Coordinates of C-alpha atoms in Angstrom, one line a residue:
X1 CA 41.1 141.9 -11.9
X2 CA 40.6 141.4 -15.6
X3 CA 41.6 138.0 -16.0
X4 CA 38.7 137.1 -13.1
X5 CA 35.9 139.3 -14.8
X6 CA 37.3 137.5 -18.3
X7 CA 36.5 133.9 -16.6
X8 CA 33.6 134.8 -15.3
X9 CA 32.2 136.7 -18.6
X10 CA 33.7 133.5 -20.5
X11 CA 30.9 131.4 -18.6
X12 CA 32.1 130.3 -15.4
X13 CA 29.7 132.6 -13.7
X14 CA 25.9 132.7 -15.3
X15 CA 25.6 136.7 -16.1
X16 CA 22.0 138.1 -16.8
X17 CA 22.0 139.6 -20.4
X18 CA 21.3 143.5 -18.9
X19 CA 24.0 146.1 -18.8
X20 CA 23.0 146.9 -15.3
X21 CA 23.3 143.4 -14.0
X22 CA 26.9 143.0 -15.3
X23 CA 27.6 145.9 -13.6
X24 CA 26.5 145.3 -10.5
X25 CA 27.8 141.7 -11.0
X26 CA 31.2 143.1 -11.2
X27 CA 31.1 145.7 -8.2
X28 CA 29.9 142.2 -5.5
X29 CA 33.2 140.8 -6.7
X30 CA 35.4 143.3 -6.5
X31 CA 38.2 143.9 -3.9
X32 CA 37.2 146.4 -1.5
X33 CA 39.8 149.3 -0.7
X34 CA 37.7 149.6 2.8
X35 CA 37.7 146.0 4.0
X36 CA 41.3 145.9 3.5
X37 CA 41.7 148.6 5.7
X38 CA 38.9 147.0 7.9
X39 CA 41.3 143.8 8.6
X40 CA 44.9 145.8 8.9
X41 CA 43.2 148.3 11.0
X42 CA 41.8 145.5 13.4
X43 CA 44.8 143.4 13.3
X44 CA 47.5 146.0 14.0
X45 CA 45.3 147.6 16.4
X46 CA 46.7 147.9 19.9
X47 CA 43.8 145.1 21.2
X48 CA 45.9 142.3 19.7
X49 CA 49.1 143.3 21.3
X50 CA 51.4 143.1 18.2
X51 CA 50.2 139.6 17.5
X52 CA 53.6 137.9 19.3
X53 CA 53.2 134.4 18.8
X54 CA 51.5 132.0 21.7
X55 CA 50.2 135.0 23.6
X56 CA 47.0 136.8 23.8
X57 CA 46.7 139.2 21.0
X58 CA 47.7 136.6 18.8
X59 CA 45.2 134.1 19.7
X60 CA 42.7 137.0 19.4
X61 CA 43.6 137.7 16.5
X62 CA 43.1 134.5 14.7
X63 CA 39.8 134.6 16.7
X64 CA 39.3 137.6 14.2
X65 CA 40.5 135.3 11.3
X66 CA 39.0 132.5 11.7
X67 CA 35.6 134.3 12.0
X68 CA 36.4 136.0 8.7
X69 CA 36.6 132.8 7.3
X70 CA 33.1 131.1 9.2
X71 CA 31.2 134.2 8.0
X72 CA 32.3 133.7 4.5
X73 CA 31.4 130.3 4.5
X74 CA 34.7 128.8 4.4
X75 CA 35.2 125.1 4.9
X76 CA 37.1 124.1 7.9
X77 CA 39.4 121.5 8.6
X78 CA 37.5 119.8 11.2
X79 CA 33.5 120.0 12.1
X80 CA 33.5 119.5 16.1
X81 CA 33.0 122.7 18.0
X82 CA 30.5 124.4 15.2
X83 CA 32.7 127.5 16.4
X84 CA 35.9 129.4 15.1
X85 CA 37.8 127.1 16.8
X86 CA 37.0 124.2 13.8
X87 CA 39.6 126.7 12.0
X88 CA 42.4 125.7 13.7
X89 CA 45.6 123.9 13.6
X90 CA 46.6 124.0 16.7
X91 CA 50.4 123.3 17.8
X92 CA 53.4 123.9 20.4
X93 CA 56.5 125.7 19.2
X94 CA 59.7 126.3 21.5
X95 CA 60.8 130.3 22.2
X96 CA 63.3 132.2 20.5
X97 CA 65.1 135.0 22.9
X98 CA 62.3 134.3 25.9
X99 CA 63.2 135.5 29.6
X100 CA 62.0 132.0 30.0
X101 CA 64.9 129.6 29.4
X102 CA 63.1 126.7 27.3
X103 CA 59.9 127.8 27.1
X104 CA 57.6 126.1 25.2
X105 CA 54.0 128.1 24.1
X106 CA 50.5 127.4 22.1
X107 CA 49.4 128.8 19.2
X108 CA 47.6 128.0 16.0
X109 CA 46.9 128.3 12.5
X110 CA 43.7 129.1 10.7
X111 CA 43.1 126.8 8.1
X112 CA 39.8 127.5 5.5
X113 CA 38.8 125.6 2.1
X114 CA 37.3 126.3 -0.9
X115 CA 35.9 123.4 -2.9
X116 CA 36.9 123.9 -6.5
X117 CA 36.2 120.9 -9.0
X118 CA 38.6 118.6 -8.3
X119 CA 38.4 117.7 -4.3
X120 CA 42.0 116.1 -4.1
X121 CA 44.0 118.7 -5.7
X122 CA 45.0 121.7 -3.8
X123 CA 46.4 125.2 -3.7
X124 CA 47.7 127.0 -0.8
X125 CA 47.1 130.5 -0.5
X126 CA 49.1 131.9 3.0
X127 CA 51.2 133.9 4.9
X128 CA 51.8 134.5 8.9
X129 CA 49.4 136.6 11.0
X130 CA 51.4 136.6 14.1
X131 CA 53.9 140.0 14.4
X132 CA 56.2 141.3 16.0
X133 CA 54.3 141.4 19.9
X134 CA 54.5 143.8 22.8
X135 CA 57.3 144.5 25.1
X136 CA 58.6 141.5 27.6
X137 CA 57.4 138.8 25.1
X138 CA 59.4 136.2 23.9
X139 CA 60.5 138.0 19.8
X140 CA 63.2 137.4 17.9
X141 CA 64.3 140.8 15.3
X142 CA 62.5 143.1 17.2
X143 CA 64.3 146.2 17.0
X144 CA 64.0 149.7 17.9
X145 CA 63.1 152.7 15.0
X146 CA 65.7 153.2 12.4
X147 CA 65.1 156.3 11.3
X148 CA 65.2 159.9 12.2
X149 CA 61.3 160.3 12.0
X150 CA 59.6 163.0 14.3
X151 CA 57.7 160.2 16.3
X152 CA 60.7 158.0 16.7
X153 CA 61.1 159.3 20.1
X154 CA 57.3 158.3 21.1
X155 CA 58.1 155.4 19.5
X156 CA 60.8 154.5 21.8
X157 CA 58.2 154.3 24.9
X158 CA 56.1 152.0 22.9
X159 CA 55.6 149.2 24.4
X160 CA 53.6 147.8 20.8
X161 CA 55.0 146.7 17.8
X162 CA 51.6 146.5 16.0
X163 CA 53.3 144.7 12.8
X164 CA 50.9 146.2 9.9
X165 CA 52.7 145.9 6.6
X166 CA 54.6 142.7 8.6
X167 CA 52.0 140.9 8.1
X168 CA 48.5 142.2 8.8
X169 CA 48.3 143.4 5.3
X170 CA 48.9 140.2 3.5
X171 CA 46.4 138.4 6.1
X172 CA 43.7 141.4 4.9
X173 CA 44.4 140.2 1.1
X174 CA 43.9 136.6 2.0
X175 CA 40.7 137.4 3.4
X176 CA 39.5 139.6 0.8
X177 CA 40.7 137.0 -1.8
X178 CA 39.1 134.6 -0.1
X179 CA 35.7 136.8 0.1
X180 CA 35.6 137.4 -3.7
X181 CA 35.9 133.8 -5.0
X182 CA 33.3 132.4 -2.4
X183 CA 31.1 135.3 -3.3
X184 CA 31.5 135.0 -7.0
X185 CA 30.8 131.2 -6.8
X186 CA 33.7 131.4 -10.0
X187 CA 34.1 128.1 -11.2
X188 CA 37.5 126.2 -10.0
X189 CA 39.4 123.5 -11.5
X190 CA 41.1 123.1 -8.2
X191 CA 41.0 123.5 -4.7
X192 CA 42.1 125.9 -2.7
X193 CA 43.8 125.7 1.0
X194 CA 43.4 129.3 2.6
X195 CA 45.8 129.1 6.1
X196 CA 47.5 132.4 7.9
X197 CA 50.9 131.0 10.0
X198 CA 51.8 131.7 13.9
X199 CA 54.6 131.8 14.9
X200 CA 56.8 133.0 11.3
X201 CA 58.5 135.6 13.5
X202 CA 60.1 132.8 15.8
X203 CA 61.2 130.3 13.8
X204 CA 58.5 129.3 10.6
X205 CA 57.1 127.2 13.0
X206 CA 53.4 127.7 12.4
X207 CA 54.1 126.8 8.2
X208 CA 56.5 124.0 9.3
X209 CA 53.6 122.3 11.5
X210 CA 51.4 122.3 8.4
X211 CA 53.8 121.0 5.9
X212 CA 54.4 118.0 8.5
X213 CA 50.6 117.7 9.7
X214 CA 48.9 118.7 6.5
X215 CA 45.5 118.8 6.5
X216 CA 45.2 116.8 3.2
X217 CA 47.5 114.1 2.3
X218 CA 50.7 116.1 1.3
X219 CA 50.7 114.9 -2.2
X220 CA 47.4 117.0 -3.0
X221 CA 48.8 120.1 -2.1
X222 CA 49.9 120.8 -5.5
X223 CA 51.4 124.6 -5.4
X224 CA 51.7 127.1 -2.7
X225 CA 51.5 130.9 -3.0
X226 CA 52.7 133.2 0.6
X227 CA 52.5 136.7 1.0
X228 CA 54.6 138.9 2.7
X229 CA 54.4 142.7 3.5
X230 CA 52.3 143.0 0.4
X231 CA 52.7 147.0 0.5
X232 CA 55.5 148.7 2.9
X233 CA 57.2 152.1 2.1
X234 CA 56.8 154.1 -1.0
X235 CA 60.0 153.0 -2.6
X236 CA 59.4 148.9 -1.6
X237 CA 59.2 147.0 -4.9
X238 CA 56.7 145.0 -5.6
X239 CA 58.4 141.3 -6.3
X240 CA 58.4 137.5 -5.6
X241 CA 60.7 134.7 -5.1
X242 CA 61.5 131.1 -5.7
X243 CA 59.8 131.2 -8.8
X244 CA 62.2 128.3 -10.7
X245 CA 60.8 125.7 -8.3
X246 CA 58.3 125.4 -11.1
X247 CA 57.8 126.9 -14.5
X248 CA 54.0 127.8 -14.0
X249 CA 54.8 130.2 -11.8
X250 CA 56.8 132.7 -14.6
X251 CA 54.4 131.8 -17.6
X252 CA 51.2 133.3 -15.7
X253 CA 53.6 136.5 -14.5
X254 CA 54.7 137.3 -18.4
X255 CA 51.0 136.6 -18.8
X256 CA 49.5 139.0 -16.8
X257 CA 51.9 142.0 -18.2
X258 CA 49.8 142.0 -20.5
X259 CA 46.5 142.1 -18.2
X260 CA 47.6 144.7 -15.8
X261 CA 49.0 148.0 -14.8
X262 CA 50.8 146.6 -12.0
X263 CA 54.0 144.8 -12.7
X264 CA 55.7 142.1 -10.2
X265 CA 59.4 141.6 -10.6
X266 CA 61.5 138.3 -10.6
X267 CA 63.5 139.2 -7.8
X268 CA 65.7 136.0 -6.5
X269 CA 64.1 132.4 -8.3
X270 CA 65.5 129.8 -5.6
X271 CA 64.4 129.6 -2.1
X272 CA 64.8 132.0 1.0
X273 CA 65.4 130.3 4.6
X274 CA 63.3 133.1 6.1
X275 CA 59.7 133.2 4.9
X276 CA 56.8 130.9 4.6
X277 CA 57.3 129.2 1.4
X278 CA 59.9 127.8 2.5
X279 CA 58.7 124.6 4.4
X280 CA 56.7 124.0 1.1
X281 CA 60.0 123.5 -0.6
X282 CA 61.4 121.5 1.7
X283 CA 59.3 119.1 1.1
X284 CA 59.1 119.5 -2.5
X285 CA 55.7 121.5 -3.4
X286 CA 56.3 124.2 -6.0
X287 CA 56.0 127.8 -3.6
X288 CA 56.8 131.2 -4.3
X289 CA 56.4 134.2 -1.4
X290 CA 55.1 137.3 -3.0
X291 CA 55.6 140.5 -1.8
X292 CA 58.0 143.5 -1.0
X293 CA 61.4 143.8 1.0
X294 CA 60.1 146.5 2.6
X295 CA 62.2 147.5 5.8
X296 CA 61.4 151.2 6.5
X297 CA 60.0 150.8 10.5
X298 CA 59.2 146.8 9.8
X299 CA 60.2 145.6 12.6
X300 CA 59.9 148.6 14.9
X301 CA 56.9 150.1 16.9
X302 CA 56.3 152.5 13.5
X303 CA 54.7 149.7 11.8
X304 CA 51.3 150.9 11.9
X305 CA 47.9 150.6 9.9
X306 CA 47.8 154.6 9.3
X307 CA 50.8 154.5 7.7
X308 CA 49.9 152.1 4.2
X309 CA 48.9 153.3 1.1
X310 CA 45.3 151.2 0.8
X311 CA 45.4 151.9 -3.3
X312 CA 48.0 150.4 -3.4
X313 CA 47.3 147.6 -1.4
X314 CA 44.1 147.1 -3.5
X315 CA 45.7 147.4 -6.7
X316 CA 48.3 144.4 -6.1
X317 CA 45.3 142.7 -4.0
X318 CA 43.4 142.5 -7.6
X319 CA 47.0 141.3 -9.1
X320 CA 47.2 138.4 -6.6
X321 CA 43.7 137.1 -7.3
X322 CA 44.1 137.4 -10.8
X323 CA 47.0 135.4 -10.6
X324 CA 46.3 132.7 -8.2
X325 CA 43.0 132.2 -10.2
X326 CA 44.9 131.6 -12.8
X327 CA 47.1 129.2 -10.8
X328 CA 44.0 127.3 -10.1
X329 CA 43.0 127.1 -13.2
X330 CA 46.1 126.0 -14.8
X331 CA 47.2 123.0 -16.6
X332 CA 50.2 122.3 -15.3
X333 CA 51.7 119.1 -13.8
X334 CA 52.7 121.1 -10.5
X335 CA 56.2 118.9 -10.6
X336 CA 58.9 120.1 -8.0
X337 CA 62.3 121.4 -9.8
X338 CA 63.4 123.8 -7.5
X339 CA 66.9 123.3 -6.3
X340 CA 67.6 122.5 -2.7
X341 CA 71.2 122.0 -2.6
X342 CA 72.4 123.8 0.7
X343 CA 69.4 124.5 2.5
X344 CA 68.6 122.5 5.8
X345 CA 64.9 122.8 6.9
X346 CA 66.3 123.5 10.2
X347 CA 64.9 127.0 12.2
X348 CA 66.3 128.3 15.5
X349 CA 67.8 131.1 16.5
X350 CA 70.4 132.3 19.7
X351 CA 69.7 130.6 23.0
X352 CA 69.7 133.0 25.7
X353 CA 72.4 133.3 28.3
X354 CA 70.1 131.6 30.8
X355 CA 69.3 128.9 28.2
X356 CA 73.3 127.9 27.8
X357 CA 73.5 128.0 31.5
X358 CA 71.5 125.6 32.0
X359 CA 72.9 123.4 30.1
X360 CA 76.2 124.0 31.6
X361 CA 77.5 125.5 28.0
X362 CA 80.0 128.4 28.6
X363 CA 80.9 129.3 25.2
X364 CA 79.6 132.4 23.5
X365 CA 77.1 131.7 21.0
X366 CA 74.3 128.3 20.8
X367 CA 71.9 127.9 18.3
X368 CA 68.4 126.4 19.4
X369 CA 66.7 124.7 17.3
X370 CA 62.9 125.1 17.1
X371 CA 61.3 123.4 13.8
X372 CA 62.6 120.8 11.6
X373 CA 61.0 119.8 8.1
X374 CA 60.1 116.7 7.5
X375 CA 62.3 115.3 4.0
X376 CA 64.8 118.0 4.8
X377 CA 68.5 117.7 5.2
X378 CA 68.0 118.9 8.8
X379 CA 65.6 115.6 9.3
X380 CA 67.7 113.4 7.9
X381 CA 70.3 114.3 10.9
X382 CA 68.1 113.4 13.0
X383 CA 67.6 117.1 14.2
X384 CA 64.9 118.1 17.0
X385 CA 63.4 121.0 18.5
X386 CA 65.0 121.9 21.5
X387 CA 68.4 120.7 20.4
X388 CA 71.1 123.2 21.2
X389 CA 74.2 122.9 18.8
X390 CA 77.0 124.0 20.4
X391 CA 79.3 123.2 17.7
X392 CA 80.1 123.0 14.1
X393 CA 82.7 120.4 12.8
X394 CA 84.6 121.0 16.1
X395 CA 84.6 124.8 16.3
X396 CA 82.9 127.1 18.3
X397 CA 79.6 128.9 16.3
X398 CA 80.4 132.4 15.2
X399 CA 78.5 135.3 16.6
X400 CA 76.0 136.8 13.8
X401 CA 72.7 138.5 13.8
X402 CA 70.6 135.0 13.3
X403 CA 67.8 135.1 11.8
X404 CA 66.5 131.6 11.7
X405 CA 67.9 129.2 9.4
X406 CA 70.3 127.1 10.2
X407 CA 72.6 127.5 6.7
X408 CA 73.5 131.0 8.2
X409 CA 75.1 129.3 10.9
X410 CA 76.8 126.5 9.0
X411 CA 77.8 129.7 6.3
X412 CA 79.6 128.7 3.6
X413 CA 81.3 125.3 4.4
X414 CA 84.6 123.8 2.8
X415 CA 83.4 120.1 2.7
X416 CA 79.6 118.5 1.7
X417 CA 78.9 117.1 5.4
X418 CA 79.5 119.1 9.0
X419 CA 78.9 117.4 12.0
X420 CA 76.7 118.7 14.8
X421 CA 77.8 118.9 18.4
X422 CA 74.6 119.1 20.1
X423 CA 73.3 119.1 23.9
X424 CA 69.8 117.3 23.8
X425 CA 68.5 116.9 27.5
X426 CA 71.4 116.0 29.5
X427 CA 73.3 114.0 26.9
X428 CA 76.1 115.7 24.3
X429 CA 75.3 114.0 20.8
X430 CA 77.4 114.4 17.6
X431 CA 75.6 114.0 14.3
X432 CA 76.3 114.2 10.7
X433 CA 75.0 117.1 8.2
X434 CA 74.5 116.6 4.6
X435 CA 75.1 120.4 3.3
X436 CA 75.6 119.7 -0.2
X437 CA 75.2 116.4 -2.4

């Protein structure tokens, strides 16, 4: 937290000239250990279900969220209800792996502001809330425990995957970010967009709704800062990606070297298909996602809230607002030079066998799709959700482990455009791909 408590001692925040004042100044502003825990304990608790996407625990749990942000004064997007419910961004998504075939559910985001000087630039500070859900619910990765821990036999008649370092403990940060600025009254030069995603663990759907609905005109979101599984297992590294798609982004992390104890390293600097900075990109906003690649029991019904190391968690919680306060604040020109050669804006995953069927597809593999970004490749193509490729420049899709982007199913391809077979409705379409210019 230094660089904060140097703003605020530099005059953005009035200080009364007594010791004990500063003191006590510094200890309203400060990231609380327990209020982290607070928020991962109440959002990986078994009352929200896992948080799976569209069903009740998640929509509970951005209750929770949302009245976080009303208590803290936040500003939200819309002034109708005078409830949590002016929070939302509300949107339908279409199912990955659902014993549903097609099925199509609700969810939201929760969107807060706070008012910095200028009102018509904007950061984005996110990451998803929703997890990994309970047992019969539509989930794509969920997996059973990895390891050979004593409990992974318990764990195996779970019927939870409470989802704690993926992603309650980032949505904790963001709410305890979010609680120090508004209670420090620091002084902003910009904006700031506070949002947690549904719907990350199906498809990025949730962060690909907001990029194509924004909530201010697109060309005010300046930069965009996600966080994901901000603290995992002991060993998880504590790192952030897609830095190159704007210069800014590596100046303030040399910077705060010198400002803290905790380092974050440079891990990959162009963008990953898989997390929520990526819609940003898409659409040419500067993002990185910040984080860990944390795997031990992510994923699995071990992911739970007694598990984390809170320190920790506060320690890199005083790193992130350090340095998103000094994104804020900066002077750059926020100019998009990331490189988006290859990548698609198109998320999906495997249709189900029942899926296929019903569309009278017999081959072995289908990829749905459930989100395209607007100015993406994938848009270009005239790609929709629901669209079910069935196959790539006249070959049958290769079984893989999907995950959701649609350049793992294209792979590496010998020429710059594919074409699509795809079954939309009842009609077979064929449509053209720009992979690479």
């Amino acid at each position: 937290m230094k660089y904060l408590l140097i703003l605020l001692l530099c005059g953005f925040i009035s200080f009364s000239c007594k010791e004990s004042a500063d003191i006590e100044k510094e200890k309203s502003i400060e990231i609380s250990a327990s209020q982290l825990r607070k928020h991962v304990d109440k959002l990986a608790s078994d009352e929200f279900e896992g948080r799976g996407a569209g069903y009740r625990g998640e929509k509970e749990a951005a209750k929770y969220i949302a009245g976080v942000f009303k208590e803290l004064k936040l500003e939200p997007p819309q002034k109708i209800h005078n409830t949590y419910e002016d929070y939302f961004q509300k949107f339908d998504f279409h199912t990955v792996t659902s014993s549903n075939p097609w099925e199509i559910l609700s969810s939201q985001n929760v969107v807060g502001f706070i008012k910095g000087e200028s009102l018509n630039e904007f950061i984005v500070i996110g990451g998803h809330h929703d997890g990994q859900g309970a047992k019969g619910q539509a989930m794509l990765g969920r997996d059973a425990p990895e390891s050979e821990a004593t409990d992974s036999i318990a764990a195996f008649e779970d019927t939870i995957w409470n989802s704690a370092v993926d992603n309650a403990v980032s949505i904790a940060v963001i709410m305890e970010i979010a609680r120090v600025l508004k209670e420090s009254n620091a002084k902003l030069k910009r904006s700031i967009i506070f949002t947690t995603f549904s719907a990350e663990e199906n498809g990025l759907d949730g962060s690909v709704y907001f990029v194509n609905h924004p909530v201010v005109p697109k060309q005010e979101i300046k930069g965009m800062v996600n966080l994901e599984k901000i603290v995992g297992d002991p060993d998880a590294e504590f790192l952030y990606v897609s830095y190159s798609t704007n210069p800014i982004f590596e100046e303030i992390r040399k910077s705060m070297d010198t400002l803290s104890a905790i380092k974050m390293t440079p891990f990959y600097p162009g963008m990953i298909a898989n997390t929520d900075h990526y819609p940003f990109t898409q659409r040419s906003i500067p993002a990185i996602t910040v984080g860990t690649g944390s795997r031990i029991n992510v994923h699995t019904p071990l992911d739970h809230a007694d598990r984390l190391d809170y320190d920790l968690l506060k320690d890199r919680s005083e790193y992130i607002l350090d340095y998103v306060t000094q994104l804020i604040n900066s002077d750059s020109d926020f100019s998009y030079e990331g490189d988006n050669s290859g990548l698609l804006g198109v998320a999906g995953g495997p249709a189900t066998p029942e899926e296929k069927l019903s569309k009278d597809f017999d081959g072995e593999v289908a990829y749905k799709v459930t989100s395209v970004i607007k100015d993406s490749r994938g848009y270009a193509a005239g790609l929709i959700p629901g669209d079910l490729i069935v196959a790539i420049d006249n070959q049958p899709i290769k079984y893989q482990k999907f995950y959701q982007g649609l350049e793992d199913v294209i792979g590496d391809p010998d020429k710059k455009t594919s074409v699509l077979k795809i079954i939309r409705g009842d009609q077979v379409v064929l449509t053209s791909i720009k992979v690479f210019e």
